[in-house]
C-alpha positions as a LaTeX table, in Angstrom:
\begin{tabular}{lrrr}
\hline
Residue & $x$ (\AA) & $y$ (\AA) & $z$ (\AA) \\
\hline
Met1 & $-1.30$ & $-26.06$ & 0.92 \\
Ala2 & 1.95 & $-24.53$ & $-0.80$ \\
Ile3 & 2.65 & $-20.81$ & 0.08 \\
Asp4 & 1.84 & $-18.80$ & $-3.43$ \\
Pro5 & 4.66 & $-16.23$ & $-3.22$ \\
Ile6 & 2.66 & $-13.82$ & $-5.79$ \\
Glu7 & $-0.12$ & $-13.58$ & $-3.60$ \\
Leu8 & 1.85 & $-13.12$ & $-0.42$ \\
Thr9 & 3.67 & $-9.85$ & $-2.25$ \\
Lys10 & 0.74 & $-8.54$ & $-3.00$ \\
Lys11 & 0.02 & $-8.68$ & 0.79 \\
Leu12 & 3.41 & $-6.79$ & 1.68 \\
Val13 & 3.56 & $-4.46$ & $-0.53$ \\
Asn14 & 0.08 & $-2.87$ & 0.69 \\
Ile15 & 1.60 & $-2.86$ & 3.79 \\
Glu16 & 3.37 & 0.80 & 4.20 \\
Ser17 & 6.74 & 0.03 & 6.01 \\
Thr18 & 9.53 & 2.74 & 5.07 \\
Thr19 & 12.24 & 2.83 & 6.97 \\
Tyr20 & 11.24 & 3.64 & 10.81 \\
His21 & 7.98 & 2.48 & 10.17 \\
Glu22 & 7.97 & $-1.00$ & 9.76 \\
Gly23 & 5.76 & $-1.92$ & 12.87 \\
His24 & 3.02 & $-2.83$ & 10.75 \\
Ala25 & 4.60 & $-5.04$ & 8.52 \\
Gly26 & 6.71 & $-7.06$ & 10.80 \\
Ala27 & 3.19 & $-7.70$ & 12.77 \\
Phe28 & 2.03 & $-9.44$ & 9.68 \\
Leu29 & 4.93 & $-11.28$ & 9.45 \\
Tyr30 & 5.06 & $-12.74$ & 13.00 \\
Glu31 & 1.55 & $-13.66$ & 12.62 \\
Tyr32 & 1.69 & $-15.12$ & 9.47 \\
Leu33 & 4.93 & $-17.39$ & 10.15 \\
Gly34 & 3.29 & $-18.52$ & 13.31 \\
Glu35 & 0.54 & $-19.57$ & 11.17 \\
Gln36 & 2.70 & $-21.72$ & 9.45 \\
Arg37 & 4.03 & $-23.68$ & 12.40 \\
Tyr38 & 7.07 & $-21.92$ & 13.18 \\
Ser39 & 8.12 & $-20.62$ & 16.05 \\
Val40 & 8.57 & $-16.86$ & 15.83 \\
Glu41 & 10.59 & $-14.56$ & 17.69 \\
Arg42 & 10.51 & $-10.67$ & 17.59 \\
Thr43 & 13.58 & $-8.65$ & 18.77 \\
Glu44 & 12.96 & $-4.92$ & 19.29 \\
Val45 & 15.15 & $-2.26$ & 17.47 \\
Glu46 & 15.38 & 1.03 & 18.98 \\
Gln47 & 14.20 & 3.95 & 17.24 \\
Pro48 & 16.49 & 6.99 & 16.61 \\
Asp49 & 16.23 & 10.38 & 17.89 \\
Gly50 & 13.57 & 12.47 & 15.98 \\
Ala51 & 15.25 & 15.48 & 16.47 \\
Ser52 & 18.28 & 14.36 & 14.56 \\
Thr53 & 16.87 & 11.54 & 12.05 \\
Pro54 & 14.63 & 13.05 & 9.33 \\
Gly55 & 11.91 & 10.55 & 8.99 \\
Ala56 & 12.27 & 9.10 & 12.26 \\
Gly57 & 9.13 & 7.53 & 13.73 \\
Ser58 & 7.56 & 6.65 & 17.18 \\
Gly59 & 6.21 & 3.41 & 16.67 \\
Glu60 & 7.50 & 0.06 & 17.22 \\
Arg61 & 9.87 & $-1.63$ & 15.20 \\
Phe62 & 11.45 & $-5.13$ & 15.37 \\
Asn63 & 12.98 & $-7.69$ & 13.76 \\
Val64 & 11.43 & $-11.19$ & 13.00 \\
Tyr65 & 13.12 & $-14.90$ & 13.30 \\
Ala66 & 11.00 & $-17.76$ & 12.64 \\
Ala67 & 12.58 & $-21.58$ & 12.55 \\
Met68 & 10.63 & $-24.89$ & 13.68 \\
Pro69 & 10.44 & $-25.37$ & 17.11 \\
Gly70 & 13.64 & $-26.48$ & 18.86 \\
Ile71 & 16.00 & $-26.74$ & 15.69 \\
Thr72 & 19.23 & $-24.80$ & 15.01 \\
Pro73 & 19.13 & $-23.98$ & 11.60 \\
Asp74 & 21.90 & $-25.09$ & 9.01 \\
Val75 & 20.75 & $-22.03$ & 6.63 \\
Val76 & 19.07 & $-18.65$ & 7.12 \\
Leu77 & 17.35 & $-16.86$ & 4.37 \\
Ser78 & 17.49 & $-12.90$ & 5.29 \\
Thr79 & 16.05 & $-9.71$ & 3.71 \\
His80 & 14.50 & $-6.54$ & 5.20 \\
Met81 & 11.16 & $-5.34$ & 5.76 \\
Asp82 & 11.64 & $-1.62$ & 5.17 \\
Thr83 & 11.33 & $-0.06$ & 2.10 \\
Val84 & 12.76 & 3.41 & 0.67 \\
Pro85 & 9.83 & 6.49 & 0.61 \\
Pro86 & 7.52 & 7.18 & $-0.51$ \\
Phe87 & 4.93 & 4.53 & $-0.03$ \\
Phe88 & 2.58 & 3.04 & $-3.22$ \\
Gly89 & 0.52 & 0.14 & $-3.37$ \\
Cys90 & 0.22 & $-3.30$ & $-5.35$ \\
Ser91 & $-0.80$ & $-3.22$ & $-9.06$ \\
Glu92 & $-0.70$ & $-5.79$ & $-11.38$ \\
Asp93 & $-0.68$ & $-6.96$ & $-15.27$ \\
Asp94 & $-0.17$ & $-10.50$ & $-16.44$ \\
Glu95 & 3.31 & $-10.18$ & $-16.16$ \\
Phe96 & 4.50 & $-7.92$ & $-13.23$ \\
Leu97 & 3.91 & $-6.72$ & $-9.55$ \\
Tyr98 & 3.98 & $-3.04$ & $-9.53$ \\
Gly99 & 4.52 & $-1.29$ & $-6.24$ \\
Arg100 & 6.97 & 0.00 & $-3.49$ \\
Gly101 & 9.04 & $-3.26$ & $-2.06$ \\
Thr102 & 7.88 & $-5.37$ & $-4.86$ \\
Cys103 & 11.80 & $-5.95$ & $-5.70$ \\
Asp104 & 13.41 & $-4.25$ & $-2.72$ \\
Ala105 & 12.15 & $-6.48$ & $-0.83$ \\
Lys106 & 8.84 & $-7.72$ & $-0.11$ \\
Gly107 & 9.04 & $-10.24$ & $-3.01$ \\
Ile108 & 11.97 & $-11.36$ & $-1.59$ \\
Ile109 & 10.57 & $-11.80$ & 1.48 \\
Ala110 & 7.37 & $-13.98$ & $-0.23$ \\
Ala111 & 10.20 & $-15.83$ & $-2.12$ \\
Gln112 & 12.17 & $-16.93$ & 0.97 \\
Val113 & 8.92 & $-17.74$ & 2.71 \\
Ala114 & 7.81 & $-20.02$ & 0.21 \\
Ala115 & 11.22 & $-21.81$ & $-0.40$ \\
Ala116 & 11.65 & $-22.38$ & 3.58 \\
Asp117 & 8.32 & $-23.93$ & 3.35 \\
Arg118 & 9.70 & $-26.57$ & 0.79 \\
Leu119 & 12.98 & $-26.62$ & 2.47 \\
Arg120 & 11.85 & $-27.66$ & 5.92 \\
Glu121 & 9.65 & $-30.50$ & 4.01 \\
Gly122 & 12.74 & $-31.72$ & 2.39 \\
Gly123 & 14.39 & $-32.33$ & 5.94 \\
Val124 & 16.85 & $-28.94$ & 5.62 \\
Lys125 & 17.19 & $-27.27$ & 9.31 \\
Val126 & 15.90 & $-23.71$ & 7.65 \\
Gly127 & 15.17 & $-20.60$ & 9.56 \\
Leu128 & 13.99 & $-16.98$ & 8.23 \\
Leu129 & 15.54 & $-13.57$ & 9.43 \\
Phe130 & 13.33 & $-10.49$ & 8.54 \\
Val131 & 15.01 & $-6.83$ & 9.99 \\
Val132 & 14.46 & $-3.43$ & 9.98 \\
Gly133 & 16.69 & $-0.64$ & 8.88 \\
Glu134 & 18.28 & $-2.09$ & 6.11 \\
Glu135 & 17.87 & 1.01 & 3.65 \\
Arg136 & 19.33 & 3.41 & 6.06 \\
Asp137 & 21.98 & 2.18 & 8.48 \\
Ser138 & 21.06 & $-1.54$ & 9.33 \\
Ala139 & 20.14 & $-1.56$ & 12.94 \\
Gly140 & 17.87 & $-4.54$ & 12.46 \\
Ala141 & 21.16 & $-6.37$ & 11.28 \\
Ala142 & 23.34 & $-5.03$ & 14.00 \\
Ala143 & 21.10 & $-6.06$ & 16.44 \\
Ala144 & 20.25 & $-9.43$ & 15.08 \\
Asn145 & 23.91 & $-9.86$ & 15.16 \\
Leu146 & 23.88 & $-9.68$ & 18.92 \\
Ser147 & 21.69 & $-13.16$ & 19.17 \\
Pro148 & 22.52 & $-15.41$ & 16.22 \\
Lys149 & 21.11 & $-18.93$ & 16.05 \\
Gly150 & 23.93 & $-20.92$ & 15.20 \\
Ser151 & 23.49 & $-21.01$ & 11.64 \\
Arg152 & 26.48 & $-22.19$ & 9.55 \\
Phe153 & 25.00 & $-20.33$ & 6.06 \\
Leu154 & 23.10 & $-16.89$ & 5.56 \\
Ile155 & 21.37 & $-16.61$ & 2.24 \\
Asn156 & 20.81 & $-12.83$ & 2.16 \\
Gly157 & 18.18 & $-11.44$ & $-0.40$ \\
Glu158 & 18.32 & $-8.31$ & $-2.68$ \\
Pro159 & 17.38 & $-7.93$ & $-6.24$ \\
Thr160 & 20.24 & $-9.47$ & $-8.32$ \\
Asp161 & 18.22 & $-10.28$ & $-11.41$ \\
Asn162 & 18.29 & $-14.05$ & $-9.91$ \\
Arg163 & 22.35 & $-14.22$ & $-10.18$ \\
Leu164 & 24.62 & $-15.06$ & $-7.34$ \\
Ala165 & 26.58 & $-12.22$ & $-6.24$ \\
Leu166 & 30.35 & $-12.56$ & $-6.21$ \\
Ala167 & 31.28 & $-9.62$ & $-4.32$ \\
Ser168 & 29.15 & $-6.47$ & $-2.90$ \\
Lys169 & 30.56 & $-3.15$ & $-2.46$ \\
Gly170 & 30.62 & $-1.43$ & 0.88 \\
Ala171 & 29.16 & 2.06 & 1.67 \\
Leu172 & 30.76 & 4.90 & 3.40 \\
Arg173 & 28.39 & 7.95 & 4.65 \\
Val174 & 29.89 & 11.25 & 4.71 \\
Glu175 & 28.44 & 14.30 & 6.29 \\
Leu176 & 29.98 & 17.53 & 5.85 \\
Arg177 & 28.90 & 20.64 & 7.91 \\
Ala178 & 30.58 & 24.07 & 7.33 \\
Lys179 & 29.88 & 27.37 & 9.72 \\
Gly180 & 30.04 & 30.73 & 8.63 \\
Arg181 & 29.04 & 34.62 & 9.94 \\
Met182 & 25.60 & 35.57 & 9.11 \\
Ala183 & 25.58 & 39.32 & 7.40 \\
His184 & 23.52 & 41.42 & 5.18 \\
Ser185 & 24.10 & 40.25 & 1.39 \\
Ala186 & 24.58 & 43.73 & 0.40 \\
Tyr187 & 27.98 & 43.78 & 2.78 \\
Pro188 & 29.14 & 40.67 & 2.07 \\
Glu189 & 32.43 & 41.65 & 3.77 \\
Leu190 & 30.80 & 41.46 & 7.10 \\
Gly191 & 29.71 & 38.09 & 6.96 \\
Glu192 & 31.73 & 34.74 & 6.19 \\
Ser193 & 29.49 & 32.17 & 3.62 \\
Ala194 & 29.11 & 28.77 & 5.04 \\
Ile195 & 27.64 & 28.04 & 1.63 \\
Asp196 & 30.87 & 29.29 & $-0.32$ \\
Lys197 & 33.20 & 27.26 & 1.73 \\
Leu198 & 30.99 & 23.90 & 1.46 \\
Ile199 & 30.56 & 24.57 & $-2.41$ \\
Glu200 & 34.56 & 25.08 & $-2.92$ \\
Ala201 & 35.15 & 21.74 & $-0.20$ \\
Leu202 & 32.66 & 19.30 & $-2.38$ \\
His203 & 34.47 & 20.65 & $-5.86$ \\
Asp204 & 37.63 & 19.18 & $-4.39$ \\
Val205 & 35.93 & 16.26 & $-2.77$ \\
Leu206 & 34.61 & 15.23 & $-6.48$ \\
Ala207 & 37.68 & 15.69 & $-8.32$ \\
Leu208 & 39.20 & 13.19 & $-5.94$ \\
Gln209 & 40.82 & 9.87 & $-7.77$ \\
Leu210 & 38.99 & 7.01 & $-5.60$ \\
Pro211 & 40.17 & 3.45 & $-5.40$ \\
Val212 & 39.54 & 1.27 & $-8.55$ \\
Glu213 & 39.33 & $-2.65$ & $-8.06$ \\
Pro214 & 40.07 & $-4.44$ & $-11.55$ \\
Glu215 & 37.55 & $-7.16$ & $-10.94$ \\
Ile216 & 34.96 & $-4.87$ & $-9.39$ \\
Gly217 & 35.03 & $-1.75$ & $-10.76$ \\
Pro218 & 35.70 & 1.74 & $-9.13$ \\
Ser219 & 34.28 & 3.61 & $-6.01$ \\
Thr220 & 31.74 & 5.89 & $-6.73$ \\
Leu221 & 30.64 & 8.74 & $-5.09$ \\
Asn222 & 27.34 & 10.58 & $-4.72$ \\
Ile223 & 26.33 & 14.01 & $-3.52$ \\
Gly224 & 22.51 & 13.06 & $-2.25$ \\
Leu225 & 21.64 & 15.86 & 0.22 \\
Ile226 & 22.61 & 19.51 & 0.37 \\
Asp227 & 21.29 & 22.14 & 2.69 \\
Gly228 & 22.04 & 25.66 & 4.71 \\
Gly229 & 21.57 & 29.09 & 4.47 \\
Arg230 & 18.49 & 31.20 & 5.78 \\
Ala231 & 17.19 & 33.20 & 2.88 \\
Pro232 & 18.92 & 35.16 & $-0.21$ \\
Asn233 & 19.69 & 38.30 & 1.07 \\
Val234 & 21.06 & 37.01 & 4.20 \\
Ile235 & 25.21 & 35.59 & 3.90 \\
Ala236 & 24.74 & 31.96 & 5.33 \\
Asp237 & 25.63 & 31.02 & 8.64 \\
Lys238 & 25.42 & 27.04 & 8.55 \\
Ala239 & 25.62 & 24.59 & 5.45 \\
Glu240 & 25.84 & 20.76 & 5.25 \\
Ala241 & 26.04 & 17.96 & 2.89 \\
His242 & 25.69 & 14.30 & 2.80 \\
Ile243 & 27.57 & 12.00 & 0.70 \\
Leu244 & 27.72 & 7.89 & $-0.07$ \\
Val245 & 30.86 & 6.62 & $-0.97$ \\
Arg246 & 30.36 & 3.20 & $-2.84$ \\
Leu247 & 33.36 & 1.02 & $-1.52$ \\
Val248 & 35.73 & $-1.60$ & $-3.83$ \\
Gly249 & 38.29 & $-1.77$ & $-0.44$ \\
Pro250 & 38.81 & $-0.82$ & 2.99 \\
Ser251 & 37.31 & 2.87 & 3.53 \\
Asp252 & 40.99 & 4.27 & 5.34 \\
Glu253 & 42.25 & 5.69 & 2.14 \\
Val254 & 38.90 & 7.17 & 0.82 \\
Arg255 & 38.58 & 8.54 & 4.84 \\
Arg256 & 42.14 & 9.95 & 4.80 \\
Ser257 & 41.38 & 11.60 & 1.13 \\
Ile258 & 37.90 & 13.43 & 2.16 \\
Val259 & 39.13 & 14.77 & 5.07 \\
Ala260 & 42.22 & 16.15 & 3.22 \\
Ala261 & 40.36 & 17.45 & 0.31 \\
Val262 & 37.46 & 19.13 & 2.87 \\
Gly263 & 40.78 & 20.65 & 4.99 \\
Asp264 & 39.32 & 23.21 & 7.38 \\
Arg265 & 36.07 & 24.66 & 5.36 \\
Ala266 & 33.79 & 21.77 & 7.30 \\
Asp267 & 33.51 & 19.52 & 10.17 \\
Val268 & 33.69 & 15.74 & 8.67 \\
Glu269 & 31.97 & 13.01 & 10.62 \\
Phe270 & 31.67 & 9.35 & 9.25 \\
Ser271 & 28.23 & 8.47 & 9.92 \\
Leu272 & 28.16 & 4.85 & 8.30 \\
Asp273 & 30.90 & 2.68 & 7.50 \\
Leu274 & 29.80 & $-0.94$ & 5.86 \\
Pro275 & 32.88 & $-2.85$ & 4.13 \\
Phe276 & 33.06 & $-4.24$ & 0.63 \\
Val277 & 32.54 & $-8.22$ & 0.82 \\
Arg278 & 33.49 & $-10.95$ & $-1.85$ \\
Met279 & 31.86 & $-14.29$ & $-1.77$ \\
Arg280 & 31.96 & $-17.44$ & $-3.39$ \\
Lys281 & 30.18 & $-19.22$ & $-6.23$ \\
Val282 & 28.46 & $-22.14$ & $-5.81$ \\
Gly283 & 26.62 & $-24.35$ & $-8.44$ \\
Ser284 & 25.30 & $-23.45$ & $-12.12$ \\
Leu285 & 24.00 & $-20.38$ & $-11.11$ \\
Pro286 & 24.88 & $-17.13$ & $-13.14$ \\
Thr287 & 26.81 & $-14.57$ & $-10.92$ \\
Met288 & 27.07 & $-10.70$ & $-10.83$ \\
Ile289 & 28.93 & $-8.05$ & $-8.92$ \\
Ala290 & 26.69 & $-5.84$ & $-6.52$ \\
Lys291 & 27.29 & $-2.12$ & $-7.01$ \\
Phe292 & 25.28 & $-1.66$ & $-4.08$ \\
Thr293 & 25.73 & $-2.39$ & $-0.20$ \\
Thr294 & 23.56 & $-5.09$ & 1.93 \\
Asp295 & 22.74 & $-6.28$ & 5.21 \\
Ile296 & 25.58 & $-9.03$ & 5.08 \\
Pro297 & 28.58 & $-6.97$ & 6.53 \\
Lys298 & 26.08 & $-6.78$ & 9.82 \\
Leu299 & 25.27 & $-10.52$ & 9.61 \\
Thr300 & 28.85 & $-11.82$ & 10.18 \\
Ala301 & 27.65 & $-14.11$ & 13.29 \\
Trp302 & 25.33 & $-15.98$ & 10.95 \\
Gly303 & 27.60 & $-17.74$ & 8.86 \\
Glu304 & 29.15 & $-17.80$ & 5.46 \\
Pro305 & 27.27 & $-15.27$ & 3.10 \\
Phe306 & 25.41 & $-15.65$ & $-0.17$ \\
Leu307 & 23.47 & $-13.21$ & $-1.87$ \\
Leu308 & 20.55 & $-13.70$ & $-4.60$ \\
Gly309 & 17.49 & $-12.54$ & $-4.95$ \\
Pro310 & 14.72 & $-11.52$ & $-7.89$ \\
Gly311 & 14.04 & $-8.48$ & $-9.36$ \\
Ser312 & 16.38 & $-5.53$ & $-10.96$ \\
Ile313 & 18.22 & $-3.21$ & $-8.44$ \\
His314 & 17.72 & $-0.83$ & $-11.62$ \\
Val315 & 14.29 & $-0.07$ & $-10.74$ \\
Ala316 & 14.15 & $-0.47$ & $-7.20$ \\
His317 & 14.03 & 2.97 & $-5.20$ \\
Thr318 & 12.40 & 4.25 & $-8.25$ \\
Pro319 & 8.39 & 5.13 & $-9.24$ \\
Arg320 & 9.00 & 2.34 & $-11.65$ \\
Glu321 & 9.49 & $-0.71$ & $-8.79$ \\
Lys322 & 8.17 & $-3.84$ & $-10.09$ \\
Ile323 & 9.40 & $-7.29$ & $-10.47$ \\
Ser324 & 8.48 & $-10.40$ & $-12.87$ \\
Lys325 & 5.78 & $-13.03$ & $-11.51$ \\
Arg326 & 7.93 & $-15.64$ & $-13.46$ \\
Glu327 & 11.03 & $-14.49$ & $-11.73$ \\
Leu328 & 9.48 & $-13.83$ & $-8.40$ \\
Leu329 & 8.37 & $-18.25$ & $-8.90$ \\
Glu330 & 11.65 & $-19.09$ & $-10.27$ \\
Ala331 & 13.15 & $-17.28$ & $-6.95$ \\
Val332 & 11.85 & $-20.00$ & $-4.84$ \\
Asp333 & 13.09 & $-22.69$ & $-6.81$ \\
His334 & 17.07 & $-20.94$ & $-6.67$ \\
Tyr335 & 16.74 & $-20.40$ & $-3.04$ \\
Val336 & 15.82 & $-24.22$ & $-2.52$ \\
Glu337 & 18.58 & $-25.25$ & $-4.81$ \\
Leu338 & 21.34 & $-23.49$ & $-3.10$ \\
Ala339 & 20.30 & $-23.96$ & 0.28 \\
Thr340 & 19.99 & $-27.57$ & $-0.14$ \\
Ser341 & 23.57 & $-27.92$ & $-1.82$ \\
Leu342 & 25.03 & $-25.89$ & 0.82 \\
Val343 & 23.65 & $-27.73$ & 3.44 \\
Gln344 & 24.92 & $-30.97$ & 1.51 \\
Asn345 & 27.81 & $-30.09$ & 0.50 \\
Gly346 & 28.51 & $-28.84$ & 4.08 \\
Glu347 & 27.59 & $-32.02$ & 5.65 \\
Phe348 & 30.03 & $-33.94$ & 3.04 \\
Glu349 & 32.73 & $-31.80$ & 3.64 \\
Ala350 & 32.32 & $-32.33$ & 7.89 \\
Lys351 & 32.19 & $-36.42$ & 7.05 \\
Cys352 & 35.25 & $-36.20$ & 5.07 \\
Ser353 & 37.06 & $-34.22$ & 7.94 \\
His354 & 36.27 & $-37.03$ & 10.70 \\
Phe355 & 37.41 & $-39.17$ & 8.41 \\
Gly356 & 40.61 & $-37.35$ & 7.71 \\
Arg357 & 40.32 & $-36.80$ & 4.21 \\
Phe358 & 41.02 & $-33.46$ & 4.03 \\
\hline
\end{tabular}
């Protein structure tokens, strides 16, 4: 019986799996794929230190890899099991599925599982790789990259409205920490405000002219978290801010600019650096530029990358997250067509190379 991606999406969305809490989703997929006659592997991924990582879990977390027994896959379909918080379960109407992960990325998992079922029946050597941690630091992808399976192509899934991405922006996470000296707020001259230092530094960071790539667009910068101080009547002895820069090229220039802008007002730490990626067009699928980053920069050992998936990034990470049932079904066809085309063209090029035509 063919796999129903709509029903599978609903089951997955109803399993809470925010980042660091992916264990139940991984266990479900491990069992489900085993029932589909796959040989299934799990790779443990460490939990971060809870003292330094808000929201860190204590349960198990692991990647799930599946393929038919004994094969080396030509193409691997991959996406992530984790979601951003907060969790909310699945609901539906005639047109859409709603809930956390419907488009980012549990609907994509379901579409890839359904596509892999058709691909293997068509003789394509296909694998499935579902990882943890994409929404935070790509820890699962980094772990998977240590044990690749020999695939020539990787089709990564993120919400691209079923368009093939020609590029995806990189990501640079920056943490600023300012130090000061506490004092009674009635006597500010006796203290040194860490918050004042941080605000001044952030003002100069926001004024930076960031790189622009003509075909892709500008780098963008978001100050996503700010924390500091003790009380309104206390001069703040500490303050910090977390920034995310969407990169359109190498990070070196941006790093230098931020360090120079901050100066000695705060310590600067770069806690994540995922590079900008270009990809090629294949077939007749419509194309797009992904302004977000993906696990692709951490899965370099899994073959030439492609990025494709159902759903809109505009509703991902929001209370309105949803996916069109029609688009979900169309995604299965797109994954089958793309994977088949890649494998067939790769075999043709290999034969031509063998006979000296290139």
